[in-house]
Amino acid sequence: MKVLVTGGAGYIGSHMVRTLIDRGHGVVVVDDLSSGHRDAVAAEAAFVEADVADGVRMLALLREHGVEAVLHFAGKIRVDESVVDPATYWRGNVTASLALLGAVLEAKVPSFVFSSTAAVYGDPETVPIPEDHPTRPVNPYGDSKLTVERILSSYGVAHGLRWAALRYFNAAGANAGAGLGERHDPESHLIPIVLDVALGRREKVSIYGTDWPTPDGTCVRDYIHVCDLADAHLAALEHLTKGGESGAFNLGTGRGASVREVVEVVREVTGKAVLAVSAPRRAGDPPELVAGVERAARILGWRAKQSDLRTIVADAWLARARLPG
Ligand code: UFG
């Protein structure tokens, strides 16, 4: 199948491109390189440096390459930034998606898979969180992703677009064998930060809050291997192509790990000392986010296979140690 991957030079997108190519699909990557890395894009993929918001360009690309499905990863991803600069999030996540979707409809591309987030739920009332849990995002980032989900739903009704919104929990790990890894600048995610302490690139990791209502007082998250995420996208694509129902799906493991557990696993896996210090809570952090995973299993036939925390950390460690310090 011929697939257009937006944001294919980014962390999750670049892993997706590798997986698609390994499974024999044709791939066109669109990325403006505002946060992605050109060298993360598999050589077998066609690469176009462009902004997804350029609808005219997107339409031309979809037609030129005979694209049969779009996987839309490109977007803004920082919760804290979205709070102080919401316009960038409405533009980068909503306006850009509208432009891309206009082109998708015009070119009659039947299937669309969207990178959504657990942030659509806000502060959950129940954990694990099922997809029909109320969606009340607590920051513009989550709000912008939920808005795109709503646009997709209305386009499904009006135009017959087949879509899946994949709500990622905490993407982590790497396909180190393919030379890929997590390279955000600045880095704010827990696992790469703790690995940098193990590598001696940082002095310490601050644990944001040790008095949360969780078993060890630190926040609990559902870490999901980026290669499992890529497999879930393939499953969603196959489901839509077969005419399966559109909708939103959580992508997680159904199990949580605390910040302290992550630090401990990094110590075990790397054999290095990691200095971790207690710090105040970070604004906007819910204490516990764990995915309900039954819907993806039942409808997409997908479950995480390589998201054991030790595997995630070991793979992320291999990739991180190779990055220039
Ligand atoms: N944390 C620390 N110290 C750090 C960094 C993180 O204690 O230096 C803690 C955070 O407070 C949080 C946990 O580690 O409890 C995980 O934090 P991350 O920043 O790695 O990930 P988040 O859970 O904040 O964010 C992720 C995605 C977002 C998404 C969100 C859903 O990265 O895109 O889940 O709420 F919006």
mmCIF file of C-alpha atoms and ligand atoms in Angstrom, residues 77 79 117-119 141 169-170 188-191 193 205-208 219 221 223 259 282 285-286 289, ligand 1:
data_model
loop_
_atom_site.group_PDB
_atom_site.id
_atom_site.type_symbol
_atom_site.label_atom_id
_atom_site.label_comp_id
_atom_site.label_asym_id
_atom_site.label_seq_id
_atom_site.Cartn_x
_atom_site.Cartn_y
_atom_site.Cartn_z
ATOM 1 C CA ILE A 77 3.606 17.845 21.494
ATOM 2 C CA VAL A 79 1.936 20.264 27.265
ATOM 3 C CA THR A 117 -3.058 11.324 23.098
ATOM 4 C CA ALA A 118 -4.133 10.278 26.583
ATOM 5 C CA ALA A 119 -4.177 14.019 27.292
ATOM 6 C CA TYR A 141 -2.367 20.430 23.720
ATOM 7 C CA PHE A 169 -0.118 6.870 26.521
ATOM 8 C CA ASN A 170 3.616 7.292 27.254
ATOM 9 C CA SER A 188 11.341 16.731 28.873
ATOM 10 C CA HIS A 189 10.398 13.028 28.941
ATOM 11 C CA LEU A 190 11.269 10.924 31.934
ATOM 12 C CA ILE A 191 13.071 7.913 30.443
ATOM 13 C CA ILE A 193 16.280 12.182 31.118
ATOM 14 C CA VAL A 205 16.783 13.627 37.750
ATOM 15 C CA SER A 206 14.177 15.609 39.659
ATOM 16 C CA ILE A 207 11.176 13.554 40.708
ATOM 17 C CA TYR A 208 8.203 15.852 40.275
ATOM 18 C CA CYS A 219 3.215 9.575 39.382
ATOM 19 C CA ARG A 221 2.263 6.206 33.743
ATOM 20 C CA TYR A 223 4.823 3.268 29.071
ATOM 21 C CA VAL A 259 8.588 7.434 38.441
ATOM 22 C CA ARG A 282 4.873 19.681 38.007
ATOM 23 C CA ASP A 285 0.444 16.231 35.906
ATOM 24 C CA PRO A 286 -2.375 13.787 36.726
ATOM 25 C CA LEU A 289 -2.629 7.493 33.657
HETATM 26 N N1 UFG B 1 8.897 13.314 35.406
HETATM 27 C C1 UFG B 1 9.746 13.548 36.473
HETATM 28 N N2 UFG B 1 10.945 14.150 36.211
HETATM 29 C C2 UFG B 1 11.321 14.531 34.960
HETATM 30 C C3 UFG B 1 10.440 14.279 33.872
HETATM 31 C C4 UFG B 1 9.226 13.668 34.140
HETATM 32 O O1 UFG B 1 9.451 13.228 37.635
HETATM 33 O O2 UFG B 1 12.410 15.106 34.801
HETATM 34 C C5 UFG B 1 7.615 12.633 35.679
HETATM 35 C C6 UFG B 1 6.420 13.463 35.273
HETATM 36 O O3 UFG B 1 6.030 14.321 36.306
HETATM 37 C C7 UFG B 1 5.400 12.371 34.963
HETATM 38 C C8 UFG B 1 6.238 11.194 34.457
HETATM 39 O O4 UFG B 1 7.566 11.478 34.900
HETATM 40 O O5 UFG B 1 4.769 11.982 36.140
HETATM 41 C C9 UFG B 1 6.248 11.077 32.958
HETATM 42 O O6 UFG B 1 6.542 12.354 32.418
HETATM 43 P P1 UFG B 1 6.803 12.593 30.864
HETATM 44 O O7 UFG B 1 7.128 14.053 30.712
HETATM 45 O O8 UFG B 1 7.804 11.605 30.367
HETATM 46 O O9 UFG B 1 5.417 12.238 30.183
HETATM 47 P P2 UFG B 1 3.949 12.816 30.508
HETATM 48 O O10 UFG B 1 3.208 11.723 31.187
HETATM 49 O O11 UFG B 1 3.980 14.116 31.165
HETATM 50 O O12 UFG B 1 3.432 13.109 29.035
HETATM 51 C C10 UFG B 1 3.023 12.126 28.153
HETATM 52 C C11 UFG B 1 3.259 12.600 26.724
HETATM 53 C C12 UFG B 1 2.422 13.792 26.415
HETATM 54 C C13 UFG B 1 0.981 13.494 26.734
HETATM 55 C C14 UFG B 1 0.841 12.981 28.125
HETATM 56 C C15 UFG B 1 -0.568 12.553 28.409
HETATM 57 O O13 UFG B 1 4.611 12.916 26.546
HETATM 58 O O14 UFG B 1 2.535 14.106 25.057
HETATM 59 O O15 UFG B 1 1.668 11.872 28.353
HETATM 60 O O16 UFG B 1 -1.009 13.221 29.525
HETATM 61 F F1 UFG B 1 0.230 14.610 26.615
#
